[in-house]
Coordinates of C-alpha atoms and ligand atoms in Angstrom, one line a residue:
M1 CA -2.7 -5.1 20.4
S2 CA -2.1 -8.6 21.1
D3 CA -3.1 -10.6 24.1
P4 CA -0.6 -9.9 27.0
I5 CA -1.2 -13.2 28.6
D6 CA -1.1 -15.7 25.8
S7 CA 2.5 -15.7 24.5
R8 CA 2.6 -19.2 23.4
R9 CA 4.1 -18.4 20.0
R10 CA 5.7 -15.1 20.6
S11 CA 7.2 -13.5 23.7
F12 CA 6.5 -10.0 22.8
L13 CA 3.5 -7.9 22.6
A14 CA 1.9 -6.3 19.7
L15 CA -0.1 -3.2 20.4
G16 CA -2.1 -1.8 17.6
V17 CA -5.0 0.6 17.5
G18 CA -5.8 2.8 14.5
A19 CA -4.6 6.3 14.6
G20 CA -5.7 9.3 12.7
V21 CA -8.6 11.0 11.1
G22 CA -9.5 11.3 7.5
W23 CA -9.6 15.0 7.4
A24 CA -11.0 16.3 4.2
G25 CA -9.2 19.6 4.5
G26 CA -6.0 18.0 5.6
W27 CA -4.1 17.7 2.3
R28 CA -1.7 20.4 1.8
F29 CA 1.9 20.9 0.7
G30 CA 4.6 22.3 2.8
A31 CA 5.6 25.9 2.1
R32 CA 9.0 24.9 0.9
A33 CA 9.7 25.9 -2.7
A34 CA 11.2 22.5 -3.4
S35 CA 7.8 21.0 -3.0
R36 CA 6.1 23.3 -5.4
A37 CA 7.3 21.6 -8.6
V38 CA 6.0 18.3 -7.2
A39 CA 2.7 19.9 -6.1
D40 CA 2.1 21.2 -9.6
E41 CA 2.4 17.7 -11.1
I42 CA 0.0 16.1 -8.7
T43 CA -3.7 16.1 -9.2
A44 CA -5.4 17.1 -6.0
P45 CA -6.8 14.0 -4.3
L46 CA -10.5 13.3 -4.2
S47 CA -12.3 15.0 -1.4
E48 CA -14.1 13.1 1.3
L49 CA -17.6 14.0 2.1
E50 CA -18.5 15.1 5.6
Y51 CA -19.8 12.5 8.0
G52 CA -23.3 14.0 8.0
Q53 CA -23.5 14.0 4.2
V54 CA -24.0 10.2 4.0
Q55 CA -27.0 8.7 5.8
F56 CA -27.4 4.9 5.6
D57 CA -30.8 3.3 5.2
A58 CA -31.7 0.3 7.4
G59 CA -29.2 -2.5 7.1
P60 CA -26.0 -3.9 8.8
L61 CA -23.9 -0.8 8.2
D62 CA -26.5 1.4 9.9
D63 CA -27.0 -1.2 12.7
Q64 CA -23.2 -1.3 13.5
A65 CA -23.0 2.5 13.6
R66 CA -26.0 2.7 16.0
E67 CA -24.7 0.0 18.2
N68 CA -21.3 1.6 18.6
H69 CA -22.8 5.1 19.0
R70 CA -24.9 3.8 21.8
L71 CA -21.9 2.1 23.4
V72 CA -19.6 5.1 23.5
L73 CA -22.4 7.4 24.5
G74 CA -23.1 5.2 27.5
L75 CA -19.5 4.9 28.8
D76 CA -19.1 6.0 32.3
E77 CA -17.3 9.4 32.3
D78 CA -15.6 9.0 35.7
A79 CA -14.3 5.6 34.7
L80 CA -13.0 7.0 31.4
L81 CA -11.1 9.8 33.2
R82 CA -9.9 7.7 36.1
P83 CA -6.5 6.6 34.7
F84 CA -5.7 10.2 33.8
R85 CA -6.9 11.6 37.2
V86 CA -5.2 8.9 39.4
R87 CA -1.9 9.2 37.5
A88 CA -1.9 12.9 37.9
G89 CA -2.5 12.6 41.6
L90 CA -6.0 14.1 41.4
P91 CA -9.2 13.0 43.2
A92 CA -10.9 10.3 41.1
P93 CA -14.5 9.5 42.0
G94 CA -16.2 6.4 40.7
H95 CA -14.6 3.1 39.6
E96 CA -12.2 1.7 37.1
L97 CA -13.6 0.8 33.6
G98 CA -12.0 -2.6 33.7
G99 CA -9.7 -4.7 31.4
W100 CA -6.8 -3.2 29.6
Y101 CA -8.1 0.4 30.3
D102 CA -7.5 0.5 34.1
T103 CA -5.1 3.0 35.7
Y104 CA -2.3 0.4 36.1
A105 CA -3.4 -2.2 33.7
F106 CA -1.9 -3.2 30.3
A107 CA -2.8 0.0 28.4
P108 CA -4.2 2.6 30.7
G109 CA -6.6 5.0 29.0
A110 CA -5.3 3.9 25.6
T111 CA -8.7 4.0 24.0
F112 CA -9.9 7.3 25.5
G113 CA -8.8 9.4 22.5
Q114 CA -10.5 6.9 20.1
W115 CA -13.8 7.0 21.9
M116 CA -13.6 10.8 21.8
S117 CA -13.0 10.6 18.1
A118 CA -15.9 8.1 17.6
L119 CA -18.4 10.2 19.6
S120 CA -17.4 13.3 17.7
R121 CA -18.0 11.4 14.4
Y122 CA -21.4 10.2 15.6
Y123 CA -22.3 13.7 16.6
A124 CA -21.4 14.8 13.1
I125 CA -23.5 12.0 11.7
T126 CA -26.6 12.4 13.9
G127 CA -26.5 15.9 15.4
N128 CA -27.2 14.2 18.7
V129 CA -26.6 17.0 21.3
A130 CA -26.0 14.6 24.1
S131 CA -23.0 13.2 22.1
R132 CA -21.5 16.7 21.6
D133 CA -22.1 17.6 25.2
K134 CA -20.3 14.4 26.3
V135 CA -17.4 15.1 24.1
Q136 CA -17.1 18.6 25.6
R137 CA -17.2 17.3 29.1
L138 CA -14.6 14.7 28.4
V139 CA -12.3 17.3 26.8
L140 CA -12.6 19.5 29.9
G141 CA -12.3 16.6 32.3
Y142 CA -9.2 15.3 30.5
A143 CA -7.7 18.8 30.1
A144 CA -7.8 19.2 33.9
T145 CA -5.5 16.1 34.3
I146 CA -2.7 17.3 32.0
D147 CA 0.3 18.3 34.1
A148 CA 3.6 19.9 33.1
D149 CA 5.5 16.8 34.2
G150 CA 3.5 14.5 32.0
S151 CA 2.8 12.2 35.0
F152 CA 0.4 10.2 32.9
Y153 CA 3.2 8.9 30.7
R154 CA 5.5 7.8 33.5
K155 CA 5.8 4.1 33.8
N156 CA 3.5 3.7 30.8
R157 CA 4.1 1.1 28.2
F158 CA 2.5 3.1 25.5
P159 CA 3.3 6.8 25.6
A160 CA 3.4 7.2 21.8
Y161 CA 0.4 5.1 21.2
T162 CA -1.8 6.8 23.8
Y163 CA -0.6 10.3 22.8
D164 CA -1.4 9.5 19.2
K165 CA -5.0 8.5 20.0
L166 CA -5.4 11.6 22.2
V167 CA -4.2 13.8 19.3
G168 CA -6.8 12.2 17.0
G169 CA -9.6 12.5 19.6
L170 CA -8.9 16.2 20.3
M171 CA -8.7 17.0 16.6
D172 CA -12.0 15.3 16.0
A173 CA -13.5 17.1 19.0
R174 CA -12.4 20.4 17.5
R175 CA -13.4 19.9 13.9
L176 CA -16.6 17.8 14.4
S177 CA -18.0 19.0 17.7
G178 CA -16.7 22.5 17.4
D179 CA -15.0 22.3 20.7
D180 CA -12.6 25.2 21.1
A181 CA -11.1 23.9 24.3
A182 CA -9.8 20.9 22.4
L183 CA -7.1 22.8 20.7
A184 CA -5.7 24.2 23.9
A185 CA -5.8 20.7 25.4
L186 CA -4.0 19.4 22.3
A187 CA -1.1 21.9 22.7
R188 CA -0.8 21.0 26.4
T189 CA -1.0 17.3 25.6
T190 CA 1.9 17.5 23.2
R191 CA 4.1 19.4 25.7
A192 CA 3.3 16.8 28.4
A193 CA 3.9 13.8 26.2
E194 CA 7.0 14.9 24.3
P195 CA 9.6 14.1 26.9
Y196 CA 8.3 10.5 27.0
L197 CA 8.5 9.9 23.3
P198 CA 11.6 8.2 21.8
A199 CA 14.1 10.2 19.7
R200 CA 12.8 8.7 16.4
A201 CA 10.6 6.1 15.0
I202 CA 11.9 2.9 16.6
P203 CA 11.1 -0.6 15.6
R204 CA 9.2 -2.8 18.0
N205 CA 11.5 -4.5 20.3
E206 CA 10.9 -8.1 19.4
H207 CA 12.8 -9.4 22.5
A208 CA 10.8 -7.5 25.1
R209 CA 8.8 -9.7 27.4
P210 CA 5.4 -8.8 28.9
G211 CA 5.6 -7.0 32.2
E212 CA 9.1 -5.7 31.5
D213 CA 10.8 -2.7 30.1
F214 CA 8.8 0.5 30.2
S215 CA 11.8 2.6 29.3
R216 CA 12.8 1.5 25.8
H217 CA 9.4 1.8 24.2
A218 CA 9.5 -1.9 23.7
W219 CA 5.9 -2.4 22.5
D220 CA 5.1 1.2 21.6
E221 CA 4.2 2.3 18.1
S222 CA 6.0 5.5 17.6
Y223 CA 6.1 4.8 13.8
T224 CA 2.4 5.5 13.6
L225 CA 2.6 9.1 14.9
P226 CA 3.3 11.2 11.7
E227 CA -0.2 10.9 10.2
N228 CA -1.9 12.7 13.1
Q229 CA 1.0 15.1 13.5
F230 CA 0.8 16.3 9.9
L231 CA -3.0 16.6 10.2
A232 CA -2.5 18.6 13.5
W233 CA -0.1 20.8 11.7
G234 CA -2.7 21.4 9.0
M235 CA -5.3 22.2 11.6
T236 CA -3.4 24.4 14.0
G237 CA -0.4 25.7 11.9
D238 CA 1.8 24.8 14.9
R239 CA 5.2 23.8 13.5
R240 CA 5.9 21.7 16.5
H241 CA 3.5 19.1 14.9
L242 CA 5.3 19.4 11.6
E243 CA 8.6 18.7 13.4
L244 CA 7.2 15.7 15.3
G245 CA 5.7 14.4 12.0
R246 CA 9.0 14.5 10.3
R247 CA 10.8 13.1 13.4
F248 CA 8.7 10.0 13.5
L249 CA 8.7 9.1 9.8
Y250 CA 9.8 5.5 9.7
D251 CA 12.2 6.1 6.8
E252 CA 14.1 2.8 7.0
F253 CA 10.8 0.9 6.5
F254 CA 9.3 3.3 3.9
A255 CA 12.5 3.6 1.8
A256 CA 12.8 -0.2 1.6
L257 CA 9.2 -0.5 0.5
A258 CA 9.6 2.3 -2.0
R259 CA 12.5 0.5 -3.5
G260 CA 10.4 -2.6 -3.9
E261 CA 12.0 -4.5 -1.1
N262 CA 9.5 -6.5 0.9
A263 CA 10.2 -5.3 4.5
L264 CA 7.0 -6.8 5.9
P265 CA 8.0 -10.3 7.2
G266 CA 8.0 -10.6 10.9
K267 CA 6.6 -7.2 11.5
H268 CA 3.5 -6.5 13.6
A269 CA 0.8 -6.4 11.0
Y270 CA -1.8 -3.8 12.2
S271 CA 0.6 -1.1 13.3
H272 CA 2.7 -1.3 10.1
V273 CA -0.4 -1.0 7.9
N274 CA -1.3 2.0 10.1
A275 CA 2.2 3.4 9.5
L276 CA 1.5 3.2 5.7
S277 CA -1.2 5.9 6.3
S278 CA 1.6 8.0 7.8
A279 CA 3.5 7.6 4.6
A280 CA 0.4 8.6 2.6
Q281 CA -0.3 11.6 4.7
A282 CA 3.5 12.5 4.6
Y283 CA 3.2 12.5 0.8
L284 CA 0.1 14.8 1.0
S285 CA 1.7 17.1 3.5
L286 CA 5.3 17.2 2.2
G287 CA 4.9 16.3 -1.4
T288 CA 7.7 13.7 -1.3
P289 CA 7.0 11.0 -3.9
M290 CA 9.0 8.4 -2.0
Y291 CA 6.2 8.3 0.7
L292 CA 3.5 7.6 -1.9
A293 CA 5.6 4.9 -3.4
A294 CA 6.1 3.3 0.0
A295 CA 2.3 3.4 0.7
Q296 CA 1.5 1.9 -2.7
R297 CA 4.1 -0.8 -2.8
G298 CA 3.5 -1.6 0.9
F299 CA -0.2 -2.0 0.1
D300 CA 0.6 -4.3 -2.8
M301 CA 2.8 -6.5 -0.6
V302 CA 0.1 -6.7 2.1
A303 CA -2.5 -7.6 -0.6
A304 CA -0.2 -10.4 -1.9
Q305 CA -0.2 -12.0 1.5
S306 CA -3.8 -11.6 2.3
F307 CA -6.5 -14.1 2.9
A308 CA -9.5 -14.2 0.5
T309 CA -11.4 -12.2 3.0
G310 CA -9.0 -9.3 2.6
G311 CA -7.6 -9.9 6.1
W312 CA -3.9 -10.3 6.8
G313 CA -1.3 -11.0 9.5
P314 CA -1.9 -14.4 11.2
D315 CA -0.9 -14.1 14.9
E316 CA -0.7 -10.3 14.1
H317 CA 2.4 -10.6 12.0
F318 CA 3.3 -10.5 8.4
V319 CA 4.7 -13.7 6.8
V320 CA 7.4 -14.4 4.3
P321 CA 6.2 -13.7 0.8
D322 CA 5.5 -16.8 -1.3
S323 CA 5.9 -19.0 1.7
S324 CA 3.3 -21.5 2.8
A325 CA 2.7 -19.6 6.0
L326 CA -0.9 -18.6 5.4
A327 CA -1.9 -22.1 4.4
A328 CA -0.1 -23.4 7.5
S329 CA -1.9 -21.0 9.7
L330 CA -5.2 -22.6 8.8
A331 CA -4.3 -25.7 10.8
D332 CA -3.9 -24.1 14.2
Q333 CA -3.6 -20.3 14.2
N334 CA -7.0 -19.0 15.2
K335 CA -5.7 -15.4 15.5
S336 CA -6.0 -15.1 11.8
F337 CA -6.8 -11.3 11.4
E338 CA -6.9 -8.6 14.1
T339 CA -10.2 -7.5 12.7
P340 CA -11.5 -4.1 14.0
C341 CA -8.0 -2.6 14.3
G342 CA -6.8 -4.1 11.0
A343 CA -9.9 -3.2 9.1
Y344 CA -9.7 0.4 10.5
A345 CA -6.1 0.7 9.3
H346 CA -7.0 -1.0 5.9
F347 CA -9.9 1.4 5.3
K348 CA -7.8 4.4 6.2
L349 CA -4.9 3.3 3.9
T350 CA -7.2 2.4 1.0
R351 CA -9.1 5.6 1.3
Y352 CA -5.9 7.6 1.0
L353 CA -4.7 5.6 -2.0
L354 CA -8.1 5.7 -3.7
R355 CA -8.2 9.5 -3.2
I356 CA -4.7 10.0 -4.5
T357 CA -4.7 7.6 -7.4
R358 CA -8.4 7.1 -8.3
D359 CA -7.5 3.4 -8.8
A360 CA -10.6 1.3 -8.3
R361 CA -8.7 -1.7 -6.9
Y362 CA -8.4 0.1 -3.6
G363 CA -12.1 0.3 -3.4
D364 CA -12.4 -3.4 -4.3
S365 CA -10.0 -4.2 -1.4
M366 CA -11.9 -2.0 1.1
E367 CA -15.1 -3.7 0.1
R368 CA -13.7 -7.2 0.7
V369 CA -12.5 -6.3 4.1
L370 CA -15.9 -4.7 4.9
Y371 CA -18.1 -7.6 4.1
N372 CA -15.8 -10.5 5.0
T373 CA -14.3 -9.2 8.3
V374 CA -15.4 -6.1 10.2
L375 CA -19.1 -6.0 9.3
G376 CA -19.3 -9.5 10.8
A377 CA -17.7 -8.5 14.1
T378 CA -19.8 -9.4 17.1
P379 CA -21.0 -6.2 18.8
I380 CA -18.9 -5.0 21.8
Q381 CA -20.6 -5.9 25.0
P382 CA -21.5 -3.3 27.6
D383 CA -18.9 -4.9 30.0
G384 CA -16.1 -4.4 27.4
H385 CA -15.8 -7.9 25.9
A386 CA -15.0 -7.3 22.3
F387 CA -14.5 -9.1 19.0
Y388 CA -10.8 -9.2 18.2
Y389 CA -9.6 -11.9 15.9
S390 CA -11.3 -13.4 12.8
D391 CA -10.6 -17.1 12.9
Y392 CA -9.9 -19.0 9.6
T393 CA -9.0 -22.4 11.1
R394 CA -11.0 -25.4 9.9
R395 CA -13.5 -25.4 12.7
A396 CA -13.7 -21.7 13.6
E397 CA -16.0 -19.8 15.8
K398 CA -16.6 -16.1 16.6
T399 CA -15.4 -15.3 20.1
F400 CA -14.5 -12.4 22.3
H401 CA -11.1 -11.5 23.5
P402 CA -10.7 -12.8 27.1
D403 CA -9.7 -9.3 28.4
R404 CA -12.2 -6.5 28.5
W405 CA -11.7 -3.2 26.6
P406 CA -8.9 -4.3 24.3
C407 CA -7.5 -2.1 21.4
C408 CA -10.2 -3.4 19.1
S409 CA -12.9 -1.8 21.3
G410 CA -11.3 1.5 20.4
T411 CA -11.3 1.0 16.6
L412 CA -14.6 -0.6 16.0
P413 CA -16.6 2.5 17.0
M414 CA -14.4 4.6 14.7
I415 CA -14.6 2.4 11.6
A416 CA -18.4 2.0 11.9
A417 CA -18.6 5.8 11.6
D418 CA -16.0 5.8 8.8
Y419 CA -18.0 3.6 6.4
R420 CA -19.8 6.8 5.5
I421 CA -16.8 8.8 4.4
S422 CA -15.6 5.8 2.4
T423 CA -18.8 5.6 0.3
C424 CA -18.5 8.5 -2.1
F425 CA -15.9 11.1 -3.0
T426 CA -15.9 14.2 -5.1
D427 CA -13.5 16.2 -7.3
S428 CA -13.8 19.4 -9.4
Q429 CA -15.3 17.3 -12.2
G430 CA -17.8 15.2 -10.4
A431 CA -18.4 12.4 -8.0
Y432 CA -17.1 8.9 -7.3
V433 CA -19.3 6.1 -6.0
N434 CA -17.1 3.6 -4.2
L435 CA -19.4 1.5 -2.0
Y436 CA -22.7 0.3 -3.1
V437 CA -24.7 0.6 0.1
P438 CA -28.2 1.7 0.7
A439 CA -27.8 5.4 1.5
Q440 CA -28.7 9.0 0.9
V441 CA -25.7 11.0 -0.2
D442 CA -25.3 14.7 -0.4
W443 CA -22.4 16.6 -1.8
N444 CA -21.3 20.2 -2.4
R445 CA -18.9 20.4 -5.3
N446 CA -17.4 23.9 -5.9
G447 CA -20.6 25.3 -4.4
A448 CA -22.9 23.0 -6.6
M449 CA -25.2 21.1 -4.3
G450 CA -26.3 17.6 -5.3
G451 CA -26.6 14.1 -4.2
L452 CA -28.0 10.7 -4.9
S453 CA -29.9 7.9 -3.3
I454 CA -28.5 4.4 -3.5
Q455 CA -31.0 1.5 -3.3
T456 CA -29.7 -1.9 -3.4
D457 CA -29.4 -5.3 -1.8
Y458 CA -25.8 -5.6 -3.0
P459 CA -23.7 -7.7 -2.4
Y460 CA -26.6 -10.2 -2.1
A461 CA -28.0 -8.9 -5.4
S462 CA -26.2 -7.7 -8.4
T463 CA -28.3 -4.6 -9.2
V464 CA -27.8 -1.1 -7.8
L465 CA -30.2 1.7 -8.4
M466 CA -29.0 5.3 -8.0
T467 CA -31.3 8.3 -8.3
L468 CA -29.9 11.8 -8.6
R469 CA -31.1 14.7 -6.6
L470 CA -30.1 18.0 -8.1
P471 CA -31.4 21.6 -7.5
S472 CA -30.9 22.3 -11.3
T473 CA -29.5 20.7 -14.4
Q474 CA -25.8 20.1 -14.0
T475 CA -23.0 18.7 -16.2
F476 CA -20.6 16.6 -14.3
T477 CA -18.9 13.2 -14.3
L478 CA -20.3 10.3 -12.3
N479 CA -17.6 7.7 -11.7
L480 CA -18.9 4.2 -10.7
R481 CA -16.5 1.5 -9.4
I482 CA -16.7 -1.6 -11.5
P483 CA -15.1 -4.4 -9.4
A484 CA -12.3 -6.4 -10.9
W485 CA -14.1 -9.7 -10.3
T486 CA -17.2 -8.9 -12.3
R487 CA -17.9 -9.9 -15.9
G488 CA -20.5 -8.3 -18.2
A489 CA -21.3 -5.3 -16.0
A490 CA -24.1 -3.3 -17.5
L491 CA -25.5 0.2 -17.1
A492 CA -28.8 1.8 -18.0
I493 CA -29.7 5.5 -17.6
N494 CA -33.4 6.3 -17.4
G495 CA -34.1 2.9 -18.7
R496 CA -31.8 3.1 -21.7
R497 CA -29.1 0.6 -21.8
E498 CA -25.6 2.1 -22.4
T499 CA -23.9 0.1 -25.1
E500 CA -20.3 0.9 -24.3
P501 CA -18.7 -2.0 -22.3
L502 CA -17.8 -1.3 -18.7
A503 CA -14.2 -2.3 -18.0
A504 CA -13.9 -4.4 -14.8
G505 CA -11.3 -3.1 -12.2
R506 CA -11.9 0.6 -13.1
F507 CA -14.2 3.5 -12.4
A508 CA -16.6 3.9 -15.3
A509 CA -16.8 7.7 -16.0
I510 CA -20.2 8.9 -17.2
R511 CA -20.1 12.6 -18.2
R512 CA -23.3 14.2 -19.3
E513 CA -25.9 16.7 -18.4
W514 CA -27.8 15.3 -15.4
R515 CA -31.3 16.2 -14.2
S516 CA -32.8 15.6 -10.9
G517 CA -34.6 12.2 -10.8
D518 CA -32.2 10.7 -13.4
R519 CA -32.0 6.9 -12.7
I520 CA -28.8 5.0 -13.1
E521 CA -29.2 1.2 -12.9
L522 CA -26.0 -0.7 -12.6
D523 CA -25.7 -4.5 -12.8
L524 CA -22.6 -6.1 -11.4
P525 CA -22.9 -9.8 -12.0
L526 CA -21.7 -11.6 -8.8
V527 CA -19.3 -13.9 -10.4
Q528 CA -18.7 -17.1 -8.4
R529 CA -15.1 -18.3 -8.3
L530 CA -12.5 -20.1 -6.2
E531 CA -9.4 -18.4 -4.9
S532 CA -6.6 -20.6 -3.6
I533 CA -4.8 -19.6 -0.4
D534 CA -1.4 -19.6 -2.2
A535 CA 0.2 -20.9 -5.3
A536 CA 1.6 -24.0 -3.5
H537 CA -1.9 -25.0 -2.3
P538 CA -4.2 -24.9 -5.3
E539 CA -6.6 -27.3 -3.6
T540 CA -7.1 -25.1 -0.6
V541 CA -9.7 -22.6 -1.8
A542 CA -12.2 -20.0 -0.7
L543 CA -15.5 -19.7 -2.6
L544 CA -16.5 -16.2 -3.5
A545 CA -19.7 -14.7 -4.9
G546 CA -18.9 -11.1 -5.9
P547 CA -17.1 -9.6 -2.9
L548 CA -18.4 -12.2 -0.5
V549 CA -16.5 -15.1 0.8
L550 CA -19.0 -17.9 1.3
M551 CA -17.9 -19.9 4.3
R552 CA -18.9 -23.4 5.0
V553 CA -21.2 -23.9 8.0
L554 CA -20.1 -27.0 9.9
K555 CA -22.4 -29.4 11.7
E556 CA -21.0 -31.4 14.6
N557 CA -19.7 -34.3 12.5
D558 CA -18.6 -32.4 9.4
S559 CA -15.0 -32.4 8.4
A560 CA -13.9 -29.3 6.7
T561 CA -10.8 -31.1 5.3
S562 CA -12.5 -33.9 3.4
P563 CA -12.2 -32.7 -0.2
V564 CA -15.2 -31.8 -2.4
A565 CA -15.4 -31.4 -6.2
R566 CA -14.4 -28.0 -7.5
A567 CA -17.4 -27.9 -9.8
A568 CA -19.8 -28.7 -7.0
L569 CA -18.5 -25.8 -4.9
L570 CA -18.6 -23.4 -7.8
A571 CA -22.2 -24.4 -8.6
A572 CA -23.4 -23.4 -5.1
Q573 CA -26.8 -21.8 -5.2
R574 CA -28.4 -19.1 -3.1
H575 CA -31.2 -20.5 -1.0
R576 CA -34.6 -20.3 -2.7
S577 CA -36.2 -18.5 0.3
G578 CA -33.8 -15.5 -0.4
R579 CA -32.1 -15.9 2.9
H580 CA -28.4 -15.2 3.1
E581 CA -27.4 -18.8 2.6
W582 CA -26.0 -20.9 -0.2
Q583 CA -26.2 -24.7 -0.8
A584 CA -23.7 -26.8 -2.7
T585 CA -24.6 -30.4 -3.7
T586 CA -21.6 -32.7 -3.4
E587 CA -21.3 -36.5 -3.6
A588 CA -21.1 -36.6 0.2
G589 CA -24.3 -34.5 0.6
S590 CA -25.4 -30.9 0.7
L591 CA -23.1 -28.1 2.1
T592 CA -24.4 -24.9 3.6
L593 CA -22.4 -21.8 3.0
K594 CA -22.8 -18.3 4.5
P595 CA -21.0 -14.9 4.3
F596 CA -19.1 -14.0 7.5
L597 CA -21.5 -11.3 8.4
D598 CA -24.4 -13.8 8.4
I599 CA -22.6 -16.3 10.7
D600 CA -23.6 -16.2 14.3
A601 CA -22.8 -18.9 16.7
E602 CA -22.2 -21.6 14.1
S603 CA -18.8 -23.3 13.5
Y604 CA -17.5 -22.5 10.1
S605 CA -14.6 -22.9 7.7
A606 CA -13.4 -20.0 5.5
Y607 CA -11.4 -22.3 3.3
Q608 CA -12.4 -25.7 1.8
E609 CA -10.3 -28.5 0.3
V610 CA -11.1 -29.4 -3.3
L611 CA -10.2 -32.5 -5.4
P612 CA -7.3 -31.9 -7.8
S613 CA -8.6 -30.7 -11.1
Ligands
ZN1 ZN1 -7.0 -4.4 18.1

């Protein structure tokens, strides 16, 4: 969602909160015979683990999950239900939550479904009974407000958006909290919302102005609906969801992408990346290759116009390919990347594509977004102030959105839970390790239990130690992501160095008979390098060390635009104390650089100017 007040550069609104669930059992093909031939050709996608099968050790990923769990568990239930109760003409005790969420505010109740999702996911992770009980009370409280007239959706800017998040929340309540009432509420929710949905996926109305036009779905995001509809079809067998999924497939957008036409420029960034997950799920549900091609090519086009952080969409919009728009945005556009929502959509899309294709570059991309954007988001405050945009201008700071409870307060609690299901995957042949994070991982492949512990200080250190836990000796393939940016990656098993070189940018497949306690030591040299913002600005660069963008910390009188020598930047060294800080020695003095997640209240510059080489 974009800020409804600040419309300096654009007169329309951009709503965007992540939809959908990564449902491990959700891939299926339609019963149509026509799909069968396609189905036979496709290798089944990698399976996700369950939320509770990955437990993080102490560190920033675990901290972010705990913070967000605490936040959603503490939200006032009457305030959460108030927009639904008041709009249904029911008694509504208590007070409004505030900000965008209020009964007649910008996006009434829009984050309710996402918080139900998040709380269900945290229950699945922790087994915390208070979380499950709260989900069940919210489902019942919400269900009591659904009326046959769909009163909630009347004079509502975002019927499709809010309905989509409710579908995701109710599905998560069912599958993760075991709440049977959620499926009945889902069926009634769909009946209530349907009359208020447009006839088809309609583009955002770029001419709508804030405060106007509730009737033509001007700012709604109907093109993100299919993902959850196909998943709901898989969960319930209700063909109404299959029909809605098909009805809202954004075929004009997807067909163009699948043909290789770049249909991104000018489009609202977050919601269209979110729509690509609908294309991916449509491929899994219907078996139509065009939808996979749309998701893959769409991702490539997004990647080609991304910042070095992995973020994209300055001022929430895609730019013209090969233009200087990204470089120009560094001068004055501090809405560089809609971070929690964008990262949520990015994780979801790359998770689909990684599962379907087993291509390691989707994991590389996910990792970049993780460390350089969302993991550095300032925690949501109890009053609803939330981190929204990453800022890549030349004297940037971390700030909150001025309005409380914006869209990004709905997606941050969900993505902080989803790091777990993005860490490892399995297939019939073995397991895939995608994120090297300190964790205890359990899996169950074809009835064979197993797991591993990951011990590492990566990406601050290059070494990752994995120790297998197996009930008995097992033969399987362990696939380890070797990032494309590394050089000279090395592997040792039980202390014996493997001599076969590890190709960067691929999963290294190690098939052997494994025993419990086997130790796998992986070394991924954190190559330091410069990446220019675009081909036309080779002197505007970001410094990277492994997956981390090292951002320059600015003192009061520093200028981030006075150029430094390329070699000086490249030779930046990690601080001797071991703290998360690098120093570069230049002719003008010493520069301090830090990864985004280690930046607090300091001013910083993501990009630096270097002297021509
Ligand atoms: Zn957002």
